[in-house]
Each structure stands twice: as structure tokens, then as C-alpha cells.
Amino acid sequence: MCVCVPLIALLLSPLTTASTAKRTAWVVESPAFAAAVRSSLSTSWELKDCSANGAGCAVSLPDAEVVIGRADALDLTRLPRLKLAQSSTYFYAAPKAVPSRAAIATATGFWPQRGVEQIAEWCIAAIFQDVYRLAAASAAFVECAFAAEAPSSCAAASEATNHTMVSDLTIGIYGYGRIGSEVARRAAALGATVIGTKRSGPFVPPPPPLKWLSPDNDRLLREADVVVLTVPGTGHASTAGLVNRTSLLLMRPHALLVPVSAGPINFGDLEAVLRDERPKQRAVIDTWPGGCWHYPNASCGPPLGPPDFPGSPVLARLPNVLPLPSLSMRDAAYWRSAADSVARNLDALANGKPLEGVVRNASDVVSVI
Ligand SMILES: *[C@@H]1O[C@H](CO)[C@@H](O)[C@H](O)[C@H]1NC(C)=O
Ligand SMILES: *[C@@H]1O[C@H](CO)[C@@H](O)[C@H](O)[C@H]1NC(C)=O
Ligand SMILES: *[C@@H]1O[C@H](CO)[C@@H](O)[C@H](O)[C@H]1NC(C)=O
Ligand SMILES: *[C@@H]1O[C@H](CO)[C@@H](O)[C@H](O)[C@H]1NC(C)=O
């Protein structure tokens, strides 16, 4: 009779047998995220903190059955027991980085049931940031008002403090749907004039709080001080390229663009127009065509490959662009839900149950234990 205790289990925990040994998952995420996963588990796992770039697991025994988080920060081919690359979010590791013996899964259970309110509030935050620039105003103030020769290097007060109000703005909801109507409700409550477009009617009378609703996107681009782009994004071929040179030049020269997804954006046009033709036009960019921030599959650069920027570094550094790390939906409630979802998949794996959020199944079932 064969006593099937793998050598690796003996090395790890000489006092236990394989059947009672803890399974090991490596966490390429924050210690707080690992702790949240731990607190939701009902099966026995050892969760090892690898740090966000994987460095913490570089010299560890390659015992992980699961890598959680930014899995492709590690060379996954050196993990012979790997069964699952479990993302901690809706992005997932580029499949070519994950050996076919392992499955790939995303976190599930938040979007689309939840997330609309988060995204809508983020749109309003982006508009407030554009109107008030609090951090920049504060930095300029500290620089001059607390200098030895204060206030001799301060700008005139009218320059240092002058600003408009959100209630002065016409806010255009390009794609008036689930997210768009929540943005409209918040913007109108702040006193802004809100207009919207969608593909199909009825358009008249406009649903409150809109001043008008129409299928005419170009009219919205011409009238709005802020264009909030809430059309269906990645995966919807029909909206690809909606943000292009023509549409950007239809916008008012001082307008702000707030897109909620990357799919509709022609990034080359956006960069060229904001840099060369419309220096006063602005964009808040939270969704990207590359890097670890590319929905849905993400490729994360070092240590496995060259730096993988989320988009053009030129675009990200323009003074009229505010680049952000896909934070619109990912609030504390999101991360709580994501940790629960990861724990459910660890439990499912330990119990031999189906996984959630599978992007790619393992090509073969490897029974190491
Ligand atoms: C204040 O800002 C408004 C809007 O940008 C501008 O039109 C106006 O000239 C500014 N006033 C002063 C005194 O700078
Ligand atoms: C580019 O923008 C114009 C103006 O809004 C629009 O009519 C056109 O369909 C857009 N192109 C693409 C490929 O979406
Ligand atoms: C990653 O996503 C991009 C854009 O959605 C797609 O073109 C590409 O084929 C995907 N790659 C893999 C390996 O899934
Ligand atoms: C993975 O396998 C399960 C069970 O066979 C199947 O239901 C599911 O559709 C597969 N998922 C993918 C992405 O292939």
C-alpha cells in the first residue's frame, strides 16, 4: 500500500499528515486584505503575505496551491502545486502568465448588483476635484503663506481663491442609464443643470431631473461643461471609438471629460487633442488600455516582463489630465465583498466544490495531495 504523503508536506509540517495539513495560499495584496480573507474562511488555509509586488514570497518554498491578488507578479511556473490564480478584483492575470494546470478566477458578487452608487459618487468627486482643486490650492498656499517672507510670494487673493461652483455647470450624461441616472440625481441635487442622451426614447417629456434627453450625442458634447461618459464600455463594440478627435473638438474648449470605462476611448486621439489642440480641456482618467489596470485581463510587468504602463505615459503626465488607479468602484464595501468572494473560492477548492468567477478552467486536474 502506498502512503501518499507528498514530500513537500513532510517538509512543511512534519507533525501532521497531508490530510490535516493546512493548504497554502500566497497573497500578493495587502496584509489587511489577507486578514479580511482569513476572517471569512471556513476551511483551513495558511495565507502567506507576499506583499503587493510578490517580493515577500521570493525565497519561500513553492508550496502555494492558490495565488491571490496580482498573481503574475510571480513566476507561476515555479509553483508545481498551483491550482488557482485568484484575482482580488475584476481584473485578472493575463492568461499567458498562468500555467494551464491552474484555473483563473476573479472576485465576484459585487458588480452588477452593487457598484452603481460608488461609480456615480466618484463622478461627482471628479467634478468637485476639477472645480475646487483643493490639494493644489492648499499646496500653493502653504508654499507662500508659511514662508519666511510671507506673504510676499503669494498670488493675488483673487487668483488664489477664485472658483466657480458645481451649481454653475451644465453636466451632460452621455449614455443615460443605470449609472448615468444616479450621476444625474446627485448633480441636480447640487444645483447643476443636467442634460442627457441615450439611444432610444421616449425622450419627451425628459425624465426628472433632466433638462432634456435626446439621442443627439453631438448636441450634448456642444452644450455641456462636463461630459460624463456612461455608455456601456469594454466588450461593447458599438461604443468603441466614441471619444475621438471629432467628439473631443465638438466639446467646449474648457470642458471636462469624465469617462467611466476605457472601451469607448480612442486614447491616441485623446492624448493628441488634449496636448496639441485643447490645452484648457480636461479629462479625469480612471480606466486604462493596459497594465494592471486594464479591464478585464491585466498584465503587470516586472518581474516577469518590461514595465507595462496602463496607457501612454505622455497622456498620464499632461497637466490637463488627472490619472487615477481605477478607484471609482473600489471602495471599502467593494474590498470587503472581494475578500469574502476570495474566501468562498478557497473554501470551494478545499471542499471540491465549483469555483465562482472562473475565467479559465484548469486544463487537467492534478491531484498532488
Ligand atoms: C474668476 O473666475 C472666473 C471663471 O473662471 C473668471 O471668468 C473671472 O475672470 C475670474 N475673476 C478674477 C477676478 O480672476
Ligand atoms: C467619433 O465622434 C463623432 C462625433 O461624436 C461620432 O459621430 C463618431 O461616430 C465617432 N466615431 C466612432 C468610431 O465612434
Ligand atoms: C486581454 O484583453 C484584450 C482587450 O479586451 C484582448 O484583446 C486580449 O485578447 C485579451 N488577452 C487575453 C490573453 O485574454
Ligand atoms: C469551467 O468548468 C465548469 C464545470 O465544467 C463549467 O461549468 C464552466 O463553464 C467552465 N468555465 C469556463 C470559463 O470555461
Short mmCIF file of C-alpha atoms and ligand atoms in Angstrom, two decimals:
data_model
loop_
_atom_site.label_atom_id
_atom_site.label_comp_id
_atom_site.label_asym_id
_atom_site.label_seq_id
_atom_site.Cartn_x
_atom_site.Cartn_y
_atom_site.Cartn_z
CA MET A 1 0.00 0.00 0.00
CA CYS A 2 1.23 3.42 -0.84
CA VAL A 3 1.39 6.02 1.90
CA CYS A 4 0.71 9.01 -0.25
CA VAL A 5 2.16 11.83 1.80
CA PRO A 6 3.96 14.21 -0.52
CA LEU A 7 7.49 15.09 0.37
CA ILE A 8 6.65 18.76 0.38
CA ALA A 9 4.01 18.30 3.08
CA LEU A 10 6.55 16.49 5.25
CA LEU A 11 8.99 19.33 4.84
CA LEU A 12 6.38 21.88 5.75
CA SER A 13 4.73 20.29 8.72
CA PRO A 14 6.46 17.16 9.92
CA LEU A 15 4.00 16.65 12.76
CA THR A 16 0.88 16.46 10.65
CA THR A 17 -0.28 14.24 7.86
CA ALA A 18 -1.17 15.58 4.46
CA SER A 19 -4.90 15.28 5.09
CA THR A 20 -4.86 17.60 8.08
CA ALA A 21 -2.09 19.92 6.88
CA LYS A 22 -3.16 23.43 6.11
CA ARG A 23 -3.31 24.31 2.48
CA THR A 24 -1.22 27.26 1.47
CA ALA A 25 -2.25 30.35 -0.46
CA TRP A 26 0.05 33.22 -1.27
CA VAL A 27 -1.39 36.69 -1.07
CA VAL A 28 0.03 39.26 -3.47
CA GLU A 29 -2.08 42.01 -1.95
CA SER A 30 -2.06 43.95 1.30
CA PRO A 31 -1.86 42.36 4.76
CA ALA A 32 -5.26 43.96 5.52
CA PHE A 33 -6.78 42.21 2.52
CA ALA A 34 -5.22 38.89 3.60
CA ALA A 35 -6.66 39.42 7.09
CA ALA A 36 -10.12 40.07 5.64
CA VAL A 37 -9.91 36.84 3.61
CA ARG A 38 -8.74 34.91 6.70
CA SER A 39 -11.67 36.19 8.74
CA SER A 40 -14.15 34.88 6.14
CA LEU A 41 -12.68 31.40 5.63
CA SER A 42 -14.38 28.30 6.93
CA THR A 43 -11.68 25.86 5.78
CA SER A 44 -8.11 25.69 6.99
CA TRP A 45 -5.61 27.69 4.95
CA GLU A 46 -2.26 29.20 5.63
CA LEU A 47 -2.30 32.63 3.99
CA LYS A 48 1.18 33.95 3.38
CA ASP A 49 1.65 37.69 2.86
CA CYS A 50 3.83 38.16 -0.22
CA SER A 51 3.44 41.98 -0.35
CA ALA A 52 1.91 43.77 -3.32
CA ASN A 53 4.87 43.04 -5.63
CA GLY A 54 5.38 39.41 -4.57
CA ALA A 55 8.83 40.05 -3.13
CA GLY A 56 7.82 38.62 0.25
CA CYS A 57 7.49 35.13 -1.25
CA ALA A 58 10.58 35.16 -3.43
CA VAL A 59 12.53 32.63 -1.37
CA SER A 60 9.57 30.71 0.06
CA LEU A 61 9.03 27.01 -0.51
CA PRO A 62 6.94 26.89 -3.68
CA ASP A 63 4.03 25.31 -1.84
CA ALA A 64 1.17 27.59 -2.91
CA GLU A 65 -1.98 25.96 -4.28
CA VAL A 66 -3.50 29.37 -4.80
CA VAL A 67 -2.04 32.76 -5.55
CA ILE A 68 -4.37 35.58 -4.57
CA GLY A 69 -4.19 39.09 -5.98
CA ARG A 70 -1.61 40.18 -8.51
CA ALA A 71 -0.63 36.61 -9.36
CA ASP A 72 1.56 37.50 -12.31
CA ALA A 73 3.94 39.44 -10.07
CA LEU A 74 5.38 35.94 -9.51
CA ASP A 75 6.76 33.33 -11.84
CA LEU A 76 3.82 30.96 -11.53
CA THR A 77 5.59 28.21 -13.45
CA ARG A 78 7.71 27.55 -10.37
CA LEU A 79 4.66 26.60 -8.29
CA PRO A 80 4.10 22.88 -9.01
CA ARG A 81 1.02 22.68 -6.80
CA LEU A 82 -0.72 25.74 -8.22
CA LYS A 83 -4.43 25.11 -8.84
CA LEU A 84 -5.83 28.61 -8.93
CA ALA A 85 -4.79 32.18 -9.78
CA GLN A 86 -7.45 34.00 -7.79
CA SER A 87 -7.71 37.68 -8.54
CA SER A 88 -8.77 40.00 -5.74
CA THR A 89 -10.81 42.19 -8.07
CA TYR A 90 -12.49 42.23 -11.50
CA PHE A 91 -9.15 42.37 -13.29
CA TYR A 92 -7.40 39.05 -13.77
CA ALA A 93 -3.89 37.96 -14.63
CA ALA A 94 -3.21 37.73 -18.35
CA PRO A 95 -3.86 34.03 -19.08
CA LYS A 96 -0.45 33.54 -20.70
CA ALA A 97 1.15 34.14 -17.29
CA VAL A 98 -0.83 31.33 -15.64
CA PRO A 99 0.17 27.68 -16.33
CA SER A 100 -2.72 25.78 -17.85
CA ARG A 101 -2.82 23.34 -14.91
CA ALA A 102 -4.27 26.20 -12.85
CA ALA A 103 -7.65 27.87 -13.13
CA ILE A 104 -8.08 31.64 -13.25
CA ALA A 105 -10.88 33.29 -11.29
CA THR A 106 -11.96 36.82 -10.48
CA ALA A 107 -13.64 38.12 -7.37
CA THR A 108 -17.41 38.10 -7.79
CA GLY A 109 -20.57 39.17 -6.03
CA PHE A 110 -20.33 42.96 -6.13
CA TRP A 111 -20.90 44.31 -9.62
CA PRO A 112 -23.53 44.45 -11.15
CA GLN A 113 -25.70 44.03 -8.05
CA ARG A 114 -23.73 46.81 -6.37
CA GLY A 115 -21.29 49.45 -7.55
CA VAL A 116 -23.56 51.92 -9.31
CA GLU A 117 -23.65 54.25 -6.30
CA GLN A 118 -19.88 54.08 -5.90
CA ILE A 119 -19.29 54.97 -9.54
CA ALA A 120 -21.89 57.75 -9.51
CA GLU A 121 -20.37 59.32 -6.41
CA TRP A 122 -16.90 59.07 -7.94
CA CYS A 123 -18.12 61.03 -10.98
CA ILE A 124 -19.28 63.79 -8.64
CA ALA A 125 -15.94 63.66 -6.78
CA ALA A 126 -14.12 64.05 -10.10
CA ILE A 127 -16.24 67.12 -10.89
CA PHE A 128 -15.63 68.63 -7.43
CA GLN A 129 -11.92 68.00 -7.81
CA ASP A 130 -11.91 69.80 -11.13
CA VAL A 131 -13.84 72.78 -9.76
CA TYR A 132 -12.04 73.23 -6.42
CA ARG A 133 -8.56 71.61 -6.80
CA LEU A 134 -8.27 71.67 -3.03
CA ALA A 135 -4.90 69.94 -2.78
CA ALA A 136 -3.28 72.25 -5.36
CA ALA A 137 -4.77 75.37 -3.72
CA SER A 138 -3.52 74.17 -0.35
CA ALA A 139 -0.03 73.41 -1.66
CA ALA A 140 0.28 76.88 -3.23
CA PHE A 141 -1.00 78.45 0.00
CA VAL A 142 1.44 76.59 2.26
CA GLU A 143 4.29 77.39 -0.09
CA CYS A 144 3.75 81.17 0.17
CA ALA A 145 1.88 81.82 3.42
CA PHE A 146 4.25 79.92 5.67
CA ALA A 147 7.45 81.11 4.01
CA ALA A 148 9.91 83.36 5.85
CA GLU A 149 8.97 86.38 3.76
CA ALA A 150 5.20 85.70 3.93
CA PRO A 151 3.07 86.80 2.22
CA SER A 152 5.33 88.40 -0.39
CA SER A 153 5.35 85.37 -2.71
CA CYS A 154 1.59 84.74 -2.52
CA ALA A 155 -0.55 85.26 -5.61
CA ALA A 156 -3.25 87.92 -5.51
CA ALA A 157 -6.17 86.71 -3.41
CA SER A 158 -8.50 86.75 -6.42
CA GLU A 159 -6.14 84.32 -8.16
CA ALA A 160 -5.57 82.13 -5.11
CA THR A 161 -9.24 81.70 -4.26
CA ASN A 162 -11.42 82.38 -7.30
CA HIS A 163 -13.50 79.39 -8.37
CA THR A 164 -16.82 78.51 -9.93
CA MET A 165 -19.46 76.28 -8.34
CA VAL A 166 -20.84 72.92 -9.40
CA SER A 167 -24.24 74.60 -9.50
CA ASP A 168 -22.95 76.85 -12.30
CA LEU A 169 -22.28 73.85 -14.55
CA THR A 170 -24.21 72.11 -17.26
CA ILE A 171 -23.46 68.45 -16.74
CA GLY A 172 -24.04 66.14 -19.71
CA ILE A 173 -24.78 62.47 -19.13
CA TYR A 174 -23.65 60.73 -22.31
CA GLY A 175 -25.47 57.38 -22.05
CA TYR A 176 -28.34 57.93 -19.62
CA GLY A 177 -28.76 54.52 -18.00
CA ARG A 178 -28.29 52.95 -14.58
CA ILE A 179 -25.09 54.80 -13.71
CA GLY A 180 -25.98 57.92 -15.65
CA SER A 181 -29.28 58.44 -13.87
CA GLU A 182 -27.55 58.18 -10.47
CA VAL A 183 -24.97 60.76 -11.54
CA ALA A 184 -27.81 62.99 -12.79
CA ARG A 185 -29.67 62.74 -9.48
CA ARG A 186 -26.60 63.78 -7.48
CA ALA A 187 -25.58 66.55 -9.90
CA ALA A 188 -29.09 68.02 -9.91
CA ALA A 189 -29.22 67.93 -6.10
CA LEU A 190 -26.11 70.14 -6.14
CA GLY A 191 -27.91 72.61 -8.38
CA ALA A 192 -26.27 71.77 -11.72
CA THR A 193 -28.22 71.81 -14.97
CA VAL A 194 -28.29 68.22 -16.21
CA ILE A 195 -28.82 67.06 -19.79
CA GLY A 196 -28.62 63.52 -21.17
CA THR A 197 -28.51 61.27 -24.20
CA LYS A 198 -29.45 57.69 -24.82
CA ARG A 199 -30.02 55.54 -27.85
CA SER A 200 -33.78 55.03 -27.66
CA GLY A 201 -36.73 57.01 -26.30
CA PRO A 202 -39.17 58.08 -25.08
CA PHE A 203 -37.37 61.41 -24.84
CA VAL A 204 -40.25 63.82 -24.22
CA PRO A 205 -41.00 64.89 -21.60
CA PRO A 206 -37.48 64.40 -20.22
CA PRO A 207 -37.34 62.29 -17.05
CA PRO A 208 -36.60 64.44 -13.98
CA PRO A 209 -34.10 65.87 -13.20
CA LEU A 210 -33.01 66.24 -16.82
CA LYS A 211 -33.47 69.49 -18.70
CA TRP A 212 -33.55 67.45 -21.88
CA LEU A 213 -32.99 63.86 -23.03
CA SER A 214 -32.18 63.09 -26.65
CA PRO A 215 -30.38 60.64 -28.95
CA ASP A 216 -28.21 63.55 -30.18
CA ASN A 217 -24.79 62.97 -28.60
CA ASP A 218 -23.20 65.80 -30.55
CA ARG A 219 -25.68 68.31 -29.13
CA LEU A 220 -24.70 67.17 -25.64
CA LEU A 221 -20.99 67.47 -26.45
CA ARG A 222 -21.55 71.07 -27.63
CA GLU A 223 -23.62 72.18 -24.62
CA ALA A 224 -22.02 70.50 -21.60
CA ASP A 225 -19.32 71.94 -19.32
CA VAL A 226 -18.80 68.40 -18.06
CA VAL A 227 -19.32 65.27 -20.17
CA VAL A 228 -19.84 62.18 -18.00
CA LEU A 229 -19.49 59.21 -20.34
CA THR A 230 -21.63 56.34 -19.05
CA VAL A 231 -22.25 54.31 -22.19
CA PRO A 232 -21.63 50.54 -21.97
CA GLY A 233 -17.88 50.07 -22.11
CA THR A 234 -15.39 47.31 -22.73
CA GLY A 235 -16.85 44.42 -24.66
CA HIS A 236 -19.42 46.60 -26.42
CA ALA A 237 -18.07 47.03 -29.94
CA SER A 238 -20.83 49.55 -30.70
CA THR A 239 -19.33 52.15 -28.36
CA ALA A 240 -15.65 51.71 -29.30
CA GLY A 241 -14.17 54.99 -30.53
CA LEU A 242 -16.99 57.29 -29.37
CA VAL A 243 -14.39 59.51 -27.73
CA ASN A 244 -12.38 60.54 -30.76
CA ARG A 245 -10.91 63.69 -32.24
CA THR A 246 -14.25 64.77 -33.75
CA SER A 247 -16.18 64.36 -30.50
CA LEU A 248 -13.43 65.97 -28.41
CA LEU A 249 -13.39 69.02 -30.68
CA LEU A 250 -17.18 69.28 -30.51
CA MET A 251 -16.81 69.70 -26.74
CA ARG A 252 -16.46 73.18 -25.28
CA PRO A 253 -12.79 74.28 -25.12
CA HIS A 254 -12.96 74.48 -21.30
CA ALA A 255 -14.99 71.31 -20.77
CA LEU A 256 -14.16 68.35 -18.55
CA LEU A 257 -14.47 64.71 -19.69
CA VAL A 258 -15.23 62.04 -17.07
CA PRO A 259 -15.43 58.58 -18.68
CA VAL A 260 -16.39 55.59 -16.53
CA SER A 261 -14.88 52.99 -18.84
CA ALA A 262 -11.97 52.74 -21.24
CA GLY A 263 -13.73 50.88 -24.05
CA PRO A 264 -15.22 53.95 -25.80
CA ILE A 265 -12.00 55.99 -25.70
CA ASN A 266 -9.60 56.39 -28.60
CA PHE A 267 -6.62 57.08 -26.35
CA GLY A 268 -4.39 58.28 -29.19
CA ASP A 269 -6.92 60.94 -30.14
CA LEU A 270 -7.46 61.92 -26.51
CA GLU A 271 -3.74 62.47 -25.97
CA ALA A 272 -3.27 64.40 -29.22
CA VAL A 273 -6.27 66.68 -28.69
CA LEU A 274 -5.58 67.47 -25.03
CA ARG A 275 -1.91 68.08 -25.69
CA ASP A 276 -1.95 69.94 -29.00
CA GLU A 277 -5.37 71.34 -29.72
CA ARG A 278 -7.23 71.82 -26.46
CA PRO A 279 -4.89 72.70 -23.60
CA LYS A 280 -7.80 74.01 -21.49
CA GLN A 281 -9.96 70.93 -22.00
CA ARG A 282 -9.53 68.35 -19.23
CA ALA A 283 -10.06 64.67 -18.53
CA VAL A 284 -10.18 62.51 -15.42
CA ILE A 285 -8.97 59.06 -16.48
CA ASP A 286 -9.62 56.13 -14.16
CA THR A 287 -9.82 53.32 -16.72
CA TRP A 288 -6.90 52.34 -18.92
CA PRO A 289 -5.96 50.37 -22.02
CA GLY A 290 -3.12 48.39 -20.45
CA GLY A 291 -1.11 47.45 -17.40
CA CYS A 292 -2.52 46.03 -14.16
CA TRP A 293 -5.42 48.42 -14.65
CA HIS A 294 -6.69 47.01 -17.92
CA TYR A 295 -10.15 45.52 -17.63
CA PRO A 296 -10.66 42.61 -17.71
CA ASN A 297 -7.29 40.93 -18.25
CA ALA A 298 -4.24 42.67 -16.88
CA SER A 299 -0.57 42.17 -17.42
CA CYS A 300 1.58 43.57 -14.68
CA GLY A 301 5.14 43.93 -15.95
CA PRO A 302 8.09 43.24 -13.65
CA PRO A 303 9.48 40.90 -12.53
CA LEU A 304 8.27 38.84 -15.48
CA GLY A 305 8.43 41.41 -18.22
CA PRO A 306 9.24 45.02 -19.00
CA PRO A 307 7.21 47.79 -17.30
CA ASP A 308 3.65 47.60 -18.51
CA PHE A 309 2.18 51.08 -18.35
CA PRO A 310 -1.58 51.49 -18.06
CA GLY A 311 -1.55 53.73 -21.13
CA SER A 312 0.68 56.33 -22.69
CA PRO A 313 2.93 57.94 -20.06
CA VAL A 314 2.60 61.15 -22.10
CA LEU A 315 -1.17 61.21 -21.60
CA ALA A 316 -0.82 60.48 -17.88
CA ARG A 317 1.57 63.41 -17.43
CA LEU A 318 -0.37 66.10 -19.27
CA PRO A 319 -1.26 68.97 -16.93
CA ASN A 320 -4.90 68.77 -18.04
CA VAL A 321 -5.25 65.05 -17.24
CA LEU A 322 -5.90 63.61 -13.80
CA PRO A 323 -4.79 59.95 -13.93
CA LEU A 324 -6.30 57.59 -11.35
CA PRO A 325 -5.84 53.87 -10.50
CA SER A 326 -9.35 52.56 -11.27
CA LEU A 327 -10.70 53.67 -7.93
CA SER A 328 -14.22 54.63 -8.99
CA MET A 329 -15.99 51.48 -7.76
CA ARG A 330 -13.44 50.06 -5.36
CA ASP A 331 -14.45 51.49 -2.00
CA ALA A 332 -14.26 49.77 1.38
CA ALA A 333 -17.52 47.88 0.77
CA TYR A 334 -16.10 46.62 -2.51
CA TRP A 335 -12.94 45.28 -0.87
CA ARG A 336 -14.94 43.63 1.93
CA SER A 337 -17.04 41.88 -0.69
CA ALA A 338 -13.95 40.91 -2.71
CA ALA A 339 -12.29 39.34 0.33
CA ASP A 340 -15.48 37.35 1.04
CA SER A 341 -15.52 36.19 -2.55
CA VAL A 342 -11.89 35.05 -2.43
CA ALA A 343 -12.58 33.16 0.81
CA ARG A 344 -15.57 31.41 -0.81
CA ASN A 345 -13.32 30.16 -3.61
CA LEU A 346 -10.67 28.90 -1.18
CA ASP A 347 -13.41 27.06 0.70
CA ALA A 348 -14.80 25.70 -2.56
CA LEU A 349 -11.37 24.45 -3.62
CA ALA A 350 -10.79 22.77 -0.24
CA ASN A 351 -14.24 21.17 -0.38
CA GLY A 352 -14.01 20.10 -4.02
CA LYS A 353 -16.91 22.36 -4.98
CA PRO A 354 -17.23 24.51 -8.13
CA LEU A 355 -15.41 27.83 -8.12
CA GLU A 356 -17.04 31.21 -8.74
CA GLY A 357 -15.87 33.78 -11.25
CA VAL A 358 -13.98 31.27 -13.38
CA VAL A 359 -12.37 32.95 -16.36
CA ARG A 360 -10.46 29.87 -17.43
CA ASN A 361 -10.69 26.34 -16.02
CA ALA A 362 -7.62 24.27 -15.27
CA SER A 363 -6.81 22.13 -18.29
CA ASP A 364 -6.30 19.00 -16.20
CA VAL A 365 -6.95 18.00 -12.62
CA VAL A 366 -3.67 17.47 -10.82
CA SER A 367 -4.03 15.55 -7.57
CA VAL A 368 -0.91 16.36 -5.65
CA ILE A 369 -2.32 15.56 -2.24
C1 LIG B 1 -12.84 84.24 -11.62
O1 LIG B 1 -13.09 83.06 -12.37
C2 LIG B 1 -14.00 83.25 -13.46
C3 LIG B 1 -14.33 81.87 -14.05
O2 LIG B 1 -13.19 81.19 -14.41
C4 LIG B 1 -13.37 84.20 -14.45
O3 LIG B 1 -14.25 84.39 -15.55
C5 LIG B 1 -13.10 85.51 -13.78
O4 LIG B 1 -12.44 86.40 -14.67
C6 LIG B 1 -12.22 85.31 -12.53
N1 LIG B 1 -12.11 86.56 -11.79
C7 LIG B 1 -10.96 87.05 -11.39
C8 LIG B 1 -11.00 88.34 -10.65
O5 LIG B 1 -9.90 86.49 -11.58
C1 LIG B 2 -16.37 59.99 -33.41
O1 LIG B 2 -17.12 61.07 -32.88
C2 LIG B 2 -18.18 61.51 -33.72
C3 LIG B 2 -18.76 62.76 -33.07
O2 LIG B 2 -19.42 62.45 -31.87
C4 LIG B 2 -19.17 60.40 -33.92
O3 LIG B 2 -20.21 60.83 -34.79
C5 LIG B 2 -18.48 59.19 -34.50
O4 LIG B 2 -19.39 58.11 -34.57
C6 LIG B 2 -17.30 58.81 -33.63
N1 LIG B 2 -16.58 57.70 -34.23
C7 LIG B 2 -16.62 56.45 -33.73
C8 LIG B 2 -15.74 55.46 -34.42
O5 LIG B 2 -17.32 56.16 -32.77
C1 LIG B 3 -6.97 40.78 -22.98
O1 LIG B 3 -7.92 41.77 -23.25
C2 LIG B 3 -7.78 42.40 -24.52
C3 LIG B 3 -8.78 43.51 -24.61
O2 LIG B 3 -10.00 43.17 -24.04
C4 LIG B 3 -7.95 41.36 -25.60
O3 LIG B 3 -7.75 41.95 -26.86
C5 LIG B 3 -6.94 40.25 -25.41
O4 LIG B 3 -7.15 39.23 -26.35
C6 LIG B 3 -7.04 39.67 -24.01
N1 LIG B 3 -5.98 38.72 -23.84
C7 LIG B 3 -6.17 37.54 -23.29
C8 LIG B 3 -4.95 36.70 -23.22
O5 LIG B 3 -7.24 37.17 -22.85
C1 LIG B 4 -15.39 25.66 -16.16
O1 LIG B 4 -15.92 24.37 -15.89
C2 LIG B 4 -17.25 24.39 -15.39
C3 LIG B 4 -17.61 22.97 -14.99
O2 LIG B 4 -17.30 22.06 -16.00
C4 LIG B 4 -18.17 24.94 -16.47
O3 LIG B 4 -19.49 24.97 -15.99
C5 LIG B 4 -17.72 26.34 -16.79
O4 LIG B 4 -18.50 26.87 -17.84
C6 LIG B 4 -16.24 26.38 -17.19
N1 LIG B 4 -15.81 27.77 -17.29
C7 LIG B 4 -15.05 28.23 -18.28
C8 LIG B 4 -14.74 29.69 -18.28
O5 LIG B 4 -14.64 27.52 -19.18
#
